[in-house]
Every structure is written in structure tokens, then in C-alpha cells.
mmCIF file of C-alpha atoms in Angstrom:
data_model
loop_
_atom_site.group_PDB
_atom_site.id
_atom_site.type_symbol
_atom_site.label_atom_id
_atom_site.label_comp_id
_atom_site.label_asym_id
_atom_site.label_seq_id
_atom_site.Cartn_x
_atom_site.Cartn_y
_atom_site.Cartn_z
ATOM 1 C CA MET A 1 12.103 4.475 23.224
ATOM 2 C CA LYS A 2 9.932 7.602 23.392
ATOM 3 C CA LYS A 3 6.645 7.576 25.294
ATOM 4 C CA ARG A 4 4.710 8.146 22.063
ATOM 5 C CA ASP A 5 6.484 5.209 20.380
ATOM 6 C CA SER A 6 5.785 2.982 23.377
ATOM 7 C CA LEU A 7 2.120 3.984 23.262
ATOM 8 C CA LEU A 8 1.915 3.142 19.545
ATOM 9 C CA VAL A 9 3.525 -0.265 20.166
ATOM 10 C CA PHE A 10 0.972 -1.065 22.882
ATOM 11 C CA ILE A 11 -1.866 0.115 20.618
ATOM 12 C CA GLY A 12 -0.561 -2.145 17.852
ATOM 13 C CA ILE A 13 -0.378 -5.143 20.187
ATOM 14 C CA GLY A 14 -3.893 -4.355 21.416
ATOM 15 C CA VAL A 15 -5.227 -4.234 17.852
ATOM 16 C CA ILE A 16 -3.619 -7.606 17.062
ATOM 17 C CA ILE A 17 -5.186 -9.137 20.188
ATOM 18 C CA LEU A 18 -8.586 -7.719 19.175
ATOM 19 C CA LEU A 19 -8.228 -9.166 15.663
ATOM 20 C CA VAL A 20 -7.312 -12.591 17.051
ATOM 21 C CA TRP A 21 -10.267 -12.407 19.453
ATOM 22 C CA TRP A 22 -12.598 -11.385 16.606
ATOM 23 C CA ALA A 23 -11.353 -14.249 14.412
ATOM 24 C CA GLY A 24 -11.677 -16.676 17.334
ATOM 25 C CA ILE A 25 -8.827 -17.336 19.755
ATOM 26 C CA GLU A 26 -9.547 -21.069 20.019
ATOM 27 C CA GLU A 27 -9.807 -21.500 16.241
ATOM 28 C CA THR A 28 -6.567 -19.545 15.721
ATOM 29 C CA LEU A 29 -4.677 -21.653 18.289
ATOM 30 C CA ASN A 30 -6.032 -24.869 16.760
ATOM 31 C CA LEU A 31 -4.818 -23.826 13.329
ATOM 32 C CA LEU A 32 -1.365 -22.995 14.717
ATOM 33 C CA ARG A 33 -1.172 -26.412 16.419
ATOM 34 C CA GLU A 34 -2.030 -28.202 13.174
ATOM 35 C CA VAL A 35 0.537 -26.330 11.074
ATOM 36 C CA LYS A 36 3.797 -28.183 10.405
ATOM 37 C CA LEU A 37 6.728 -26.348 11.991
ATOM 38 C CA GLU A 38 8.911 -26.516 8.857
ATOM 39 C CA CYS A 39 6.088 -25.111 6.704
ATOM 40 C CA PHE A 40 5.447 -22.322 9.204
ATOM 41 C CA LEU A 41 9.147 -21.389 9.361
ATOM 42 C CA LEU A 42 9.399 -21.455 5.561
ATOM 43 C CA ALA A 43 6.360 -19.171 5.242
ATOM 44 C CA LEU A 44 7.842 -16.840 7.869
ATOM 45 C CA LEU A 45 11.177 -16.753 6.024
ATOM 46 C CA MET A 46 9.457 -15.995 2.717
ATOM 47 C CA GLN A 47 7.483 -13.164 4.328
ATOM 48 C CA ILE A 48 10.668 -11.663 5.798
ATOM 49 C CA LEU A 49 12.471 -11.878 2.440
ATOM 50 C CA ALA A 50 9.488 -10.371 0.605
ATOM 51 C CA THR A 51 9.334 -7.477 3.085
ATOM 52 C CA LEU A 52 13.080 -6.801 2.774
ATOM 53 C CA ALA A 53 12.893 -6.984 -1.039
ATOM 54 C CA TRP A 54 10.012 -4.503 -1.014
ATOM 55 C CA ALA A 55 11.926 -2.133 1.297
ATOM 56 C CA PHE A 56 15.113 -2.255 -0.821
ATOM 57 C CA ARG A 57 13.102 -1.699 -4.025
ATOM 58 C CA TRP A 58 11.433 1.340 -2.472
ATOM 59 C CA ARG A 59 14.861 2.582 -1.371
ATOM 60 C CA ILE A 60 15.853 2.885 -5.057
ATOM 61 C CA PHE A 61 12.937 5.254 -5.722
ATOM 62 C CA LEU A 62 13.648 7.229 -2.550
ATOM 63 C CA LYS A 63 17.282 7.696 -3.602
ATOM 64 C CA ARG A 64 16.243 8.863 -7.068
ATOM 65 C CA ALA A 65 13.874 11.373 -5.451
ATOM 66 C CA GLU A 66 16.769 12.532 -3.205
ATOM 67 C CA VAL A 67 14.943 11.522 -0.038
ATOM 68 C CA LYS A 68 17.695 10.856 2.477
ATOM 69 C CA VAL A 69 16.597 8.193 4.946
ATOM 70 C CA ARG A 70 18.210 5.192 6.621
ATOM 71 C CA ILE A 71 17.427 1.688 5.368
ATOM 72 C CA ARG A 72 16.305 0.798 8.894
ATOM 73 C CA ASP A 73 13.629 3.495 8.746
ATOM 74 C CA ILE A 74 12.536 2.289 5.294
ATOM 75 C CA ILE A 75 12.104 -1.258 6.634
ATOM 76 C CA ILE A 76 10.155 0.076 9.639
ATOM 77 C CA ALA A 77 7.930 2.179 7.357
ATOM 78 C CA THR A 78 7.306 -0.861 5.142
ATOM 79 C CA MET A 79 6.305 -2.966 8.147
ATOM 80 C CA VAL A 80 4.033 -0.170 9.420
ATOM 81 C CA GLY A 81 2.430 -0.067 5.981
ATOM 82 C CA ILE A 82 1.836 -3.825 5.981
ATOM 83 C CA PHE A 83 0.274 -3.589 9.454
ATOM 84 C CA ALA A 84 -2.021 -0.747 8.351
ATOM 85 C CA ASN A 85 -3.028 -2.698 5.229
ATOM 86 C CA ASN A 86 -4.185 -5.592 7.408
ATOM 87 C CA LEU A 87 -6.482 -3.245 9.337
ATOM 88 C CA THR A 88 -8.036 -1.319 6.460
ATOM 89 C CA PRO A 89 -10.325 -2.643 3.709
ATOM 90 C CA GLY A 90 -9.149 -2.684 0.108
ATOM 91 C CA ALA A 91 -5.699 -3.195 -1.357
ATOM 92 C CA ARG A 92 -3.235 -1.059 0.615
ATOM 93 C CA ALA A 93 -5.886 1.479 1.512
ATOM 94 C CA GLY A 94 -4.196 2.553 4.743
ATOM 95 C CA GLY A 95 -0.663 1.311 4.276
ATOM 96 C CA GLU A 96 0.429 3.908 1.725
ATOM 97 C CA PRO A 97 -0.441 6.987 3.845
ATOM 98 C CA ALA A 98 1.204 5.288 6.830
ATOM 99 C CA ARG A 99 4.413 4.663 4.860
ATOM 100 C CA MET A 100 4.374 8.246 3.582
ATOM 101 C CA TYR A 101 3.935 9.652 7.095
ATOM 102 C CA VAL A 102 6.780 7.611 8.629
ATOM 103 C CA ILE A 103 9.324 8.407 5.896
ATOM 104 C CA THR A 104 8.349 12.097 5.818
ATOM 105 C CA LYS A 105 8.952 12.372 9.558
ATOM 106 C CA LYS A 106 12.218 10.407 9.456
ATOM 107 C CA SER A 107 13.677 12.252 6.462
ATOM 108 C CA ASN A 108 12.236 15.782 6.847
ATOM 109 C CA SER A 109 11.171 15.611 3.180
ATOM 110 C CA GLY A 110 7.893 16.846 1.749
ATOM 111 C CA TYR A 111 4.793 14.667 1.635
ATOM 112 C CA GLY A 112 4.523 15.091 -2.136
ATOM 113 C CA GLN A 113 8.126 14.054 -2.677
ATOM 114 C CA VAL A 114 7.686 10.850 -0.664
ATOM 115 C CA PHE A 115 4.256 10.111 -2.139
ATOM 116 C CA ALA A 116 5.754 10.256 -5.650
ATOM 117 C CA THR A 117 8.074 7.361 -4.737
ATOM 118 C CA ILE A 118 5.097 5.384 -3.395
ATOM 119 C CA MET A 119 3.192 5.972 -6.648
ATOM 120 C CA ALA A 120 6.134 4.667 -8.673
ATOM 121 C CA ASP A 121 6.374 1.673 -6.344
ATOM 122 C CA ARG A 122 2.657 0.938 -6.808
ATOM 123 C CA ILE A 123 2.948 1.054 -10.610
ATOM 124 C CA LEU A 124 5.602 -1.667 -10.433
ATOM 125 C CA ASP A 125 3.212 -3.764 -8.325
ATOM 126 C CA VAL A 126 0.484 -3.594 -10.964
ATOM 127 C CA ILE A 127 2.697 -4.928 -13.778
ATOM 128 C CA PRO A 128 3.221 -8.494 -12.393
ATOM 129 C CA VAL A 129 -0.459 -8.677 -11.404
ATOM 130 C CA LEU A 130 -1.365 -7.764 -14.986
ATOM 131 C CA LEU A 131 0.953 -10.454 -16.343
ATOM 132 C CA PHE A 132 -0.576 -13.111 -14.082
ATOM 133 C CA THR A 133 -4.053 -11.938 -15.120
ATOM 134 C CA LEU A 134 -3.126 -12.446 -18.778
ATOM 135 C CA VAL A 135 -1.838 -15.959 -17.978
ATOM 136 C CA ALA A 136 -5.075 -16.721 -16.137
ATOM 137 C CA PHE A 137 -7.060 -15.344 -19.096
ATOM 138 C CA LYS A 138 -5.226 -17.678 -21.477
ATOM 139 C CA TYR A 139 -5.966 -20.634 -19.186
ATOM 140 C CA ALA A 140 -9.633 -19.598 -18.931
ATOM 141 C CA LEU A 141 -9.841 -19.644 -22.733
ATOM 142 C CA SER A 142 -8.902 -23.323 -22.732
ATOM 143 C CA LEU A 143 -11.601 -24.049 -20.112
ATOM 144 C CA LYS A 144 -14.230 -22.074 -22.080
ATOM 145 C CA VAL A 145 -15.988 -20.824 -18.938
ATOM 146 C CA LYS A 146 -17.897 -17.683 -19.949
ATOM 147 C CA LEU A 147 -18.266 -16.208 -16.437
ATOM 148 C CA LEU A 148 -14.549 -16.614 -15.687
ATOM 149 C CA LEU A 149 -13.634 -15.114 -19.060
ATOM 150 C CA SER A 150 -15.897 -12.114 -18.426
ATOM 151 C CA ILE A 151 -14.405 -11.449 -14.973
ATOM 152 C CA LEU A 152 -10.826 -11.752 -16.247
ATOM 153 C CA SER A 153 -11.575 -9.534 -19.252
ATOM 154 C CA ILE A 154 -12.938 -6.773 -17.011
ATOM 155 C CA SER A 155 -9.992 -7.172 -14.605
ATOM 156 C CA THR A 156 -7.468 -6.941 -17.450
ATOM 157 C CA VAL A 157 -9.070 -3.797 -18.897
ATOM 158 C CA VAL A 158 -9.280 -2.129 -15.467
ATOM 159 C CA LEU A 159 -5.638 -2.948 -14.668
ATOM 160 C CA LEU A 160 -4.492 -1.615 -18.046
ATOM 161 C CA LEU A 161 -6.427 1.610 -17.464
ATOM 162 C CA ILE A 162 -4.885 1.975 -13.983
ATOM 163 C CA VAL A 163 -1.364 1.527 -15.367
ATOM 164 C CA VAL A 164 -1.903 3.941 -18.276
ATOM 165 C CA ILE A 165 -3.580 6.640 -16.150
ATOM 166 C CA SER A 166 -0.960 6.304 -13.382
ATOM 167 C CA LEU A 167 1.886 6.639 -15.892
ATOM 168 C CA LEU A 168 0.269 9.645 -17.592
ATOM 169 C CA ILE A 169 -0.270 11.436 -14.281
ATOM 170 C CA SER A 170 3.200 10.529 -12.993
ATOM 171 C CA LEU A 171 5.025 11.667 -16.145
ATOM 172 C CA ASN A 172 2.910 14.738 -16.970
ATOM 173 C CA GLU A 173 2.963 17.392 -14.242
ATOM 174 C CA VAL A 174 0.408 19.628 -15.995
ATOM 175 C CA LEU A 175 -2.057 16.751 -16.298
ATOM 176 C CA ALA A 176 -1.458 15.810 -12.649
ATOM 177 C CA PHE A 177 -2.319 19.349 -11.506
ATOM 178 C CA ARG A 178 -5.460 19.375 -13.667
ATOM 179 C CA VAL A 179 -6.649 16.133 -12.081
ATOM 180 C CA LEU A 180 -5.860 17.394 -8.576
ATOM 181 C CA ASN A 181 -7.635 20.715 -9.246
ATOM 182 C CA LYS A 182 -10.755 18.851 -10.382
ATOM 183 C CA ILE A 183 -10.652 16.704 -7.245
ATOM 184 C CA ALA A 184 -10.161 19.826 -5.094
ATOM 185 C CA GLY A 185 -13.082 21.525 -6.861
ATOM 186 C CA LEU A 186 -15.297 18.507 -6.244
ATOM 187 C CA ILE A 187 -14.359 18.476 -2.542
ATOM 188 C CA LYS A 188 -15.131 22.206 -2.245
ATOM 189 C CA ARG A 189 -18.565 21.686 -3.792
ATOM 190 C CA ILE A 190 -19.393 18.844 -1.404
ATOM 191 C CA PHE A 191 -18.009 20.588 1.716
ATOM 192 C CA PRO A 192 -18.113 24.341 0.915
ATOM 193 C CA GLU A 193 -18.183 25.513 4.533
ATOM 194 C CA LYS A 194 -15.325 23.356 5.784
ATOM 195 C CA PHE A 195 -12.967 24.333 2.937
ATOM 196 C CA ALA A 196 -13.902 28.021 2.678
ATOM 197 C CA GLU A 197 -11.116 29.188 4.987
ATOM 198 C CA ILE A 198 -8.371 26.922 3.621
ATOM 199 C CA GLU A 199 -9.103 27.268 -0.101
ATOM 200 C CA GLU A 200 -5.706 28.801 -0.928
ATOM 201 C CA THR A 201 -3.856 26.148 1.110
ATOM 202 C CA LEU A 202 -5.837 23.399 -0.579
ATOM 203 C CA GLU A 203 -4.994 24.761 -4.045
#
């Protein structure tokens, strides 16, 4: 193991210890003592299977994008992504860049090429969430709770918009570049001095 890898492992262990300390070491240990062993092992098995399924699904997209990388590295990148997601706020806010970085380094492919596979993977994630939201919406109709119906309605509309916009950007290269150019222009307006020297690179 390289010195840099060893350092990252120790940093990861340190972060986990800090999180456990922040949550309360005594409370965490008490919860672990109260958990039934068979339930804990079943949950652990399900998590392992879910992680492997996610890695093998992502491998399909990576193959289609002609990103040559070992399945072991894909599993490692997936686990790194899960770890980063647990540290950052929001849904997979830090895990996706972490996955992209690991696979790019392991495969010598471009960041854009790898990120395209992550985008496709994310779109697949939204579809089952949308289906469950629709099921929940149907159940909320039977309960006739106005607040719950309002929240689910907004969630359904937002998810549909995310799926449609993601598909449009993913399938239309011209549209994707227009969106990116607008984002780049906005960044240059906010930070004109910082991006003055790297404007061509940014474009």
C-alpha cells in the first residue's frame, strides 16, 4: 500500500471516530448492544449486496462509455462514494465527485467521460424514487391529508422535472453546452478576477 493510500485510510478512520464521538460514543455502543445479532447481520448482508449491485450496474455504463477499469476498482470507487455521501449534506453531494475522481485515476479516462456514466446512473436512481412517490401519493389520497398531499405533489413535480431536464441534457449535446456556457458565464460574473486568466480553459 502506498504512503498516500495509507494516509487516506487513517484519515477515513479518524473521520469515523469523530462522527461516532459527535453522535455520542456511549449512546452508539448502547444501541449496538441492544441490536439483535441476526438482524444486524441481515442488515449488513443487505448493504453489501446493495453496494455490489450498484457497482455492477455502474460497470454497464462504464463499459458502454468505453472506460476500461477493473471491477475491483469500481467497487472501491462505489464504497468511497458512499463514505463521502455520509460526510456531506444533501443526497450524494460529495459521493459523485469522489467516484468520478477514483475511476478517472484508475482508468486514465477523461473526467467528462466518467461523469457521463455517473449522470446516467443517477437518472436510473430517480425513476424508482418517482414510482414510490406516486404510490405514496395514491395512499395520501385515501387519507385525505391536505398537507401530505401538497408535499407529495411538489415532490412529484420536482422529480419529474429533474428526470426530464437530465434526459434532455444527457441526450442533446448542443443543449448541454448551452447550459454549461450559461453556468460558466454566471461564475465569471460572480468571480471575474479569479477566472480572468483561465477563461479559455473554463470554456
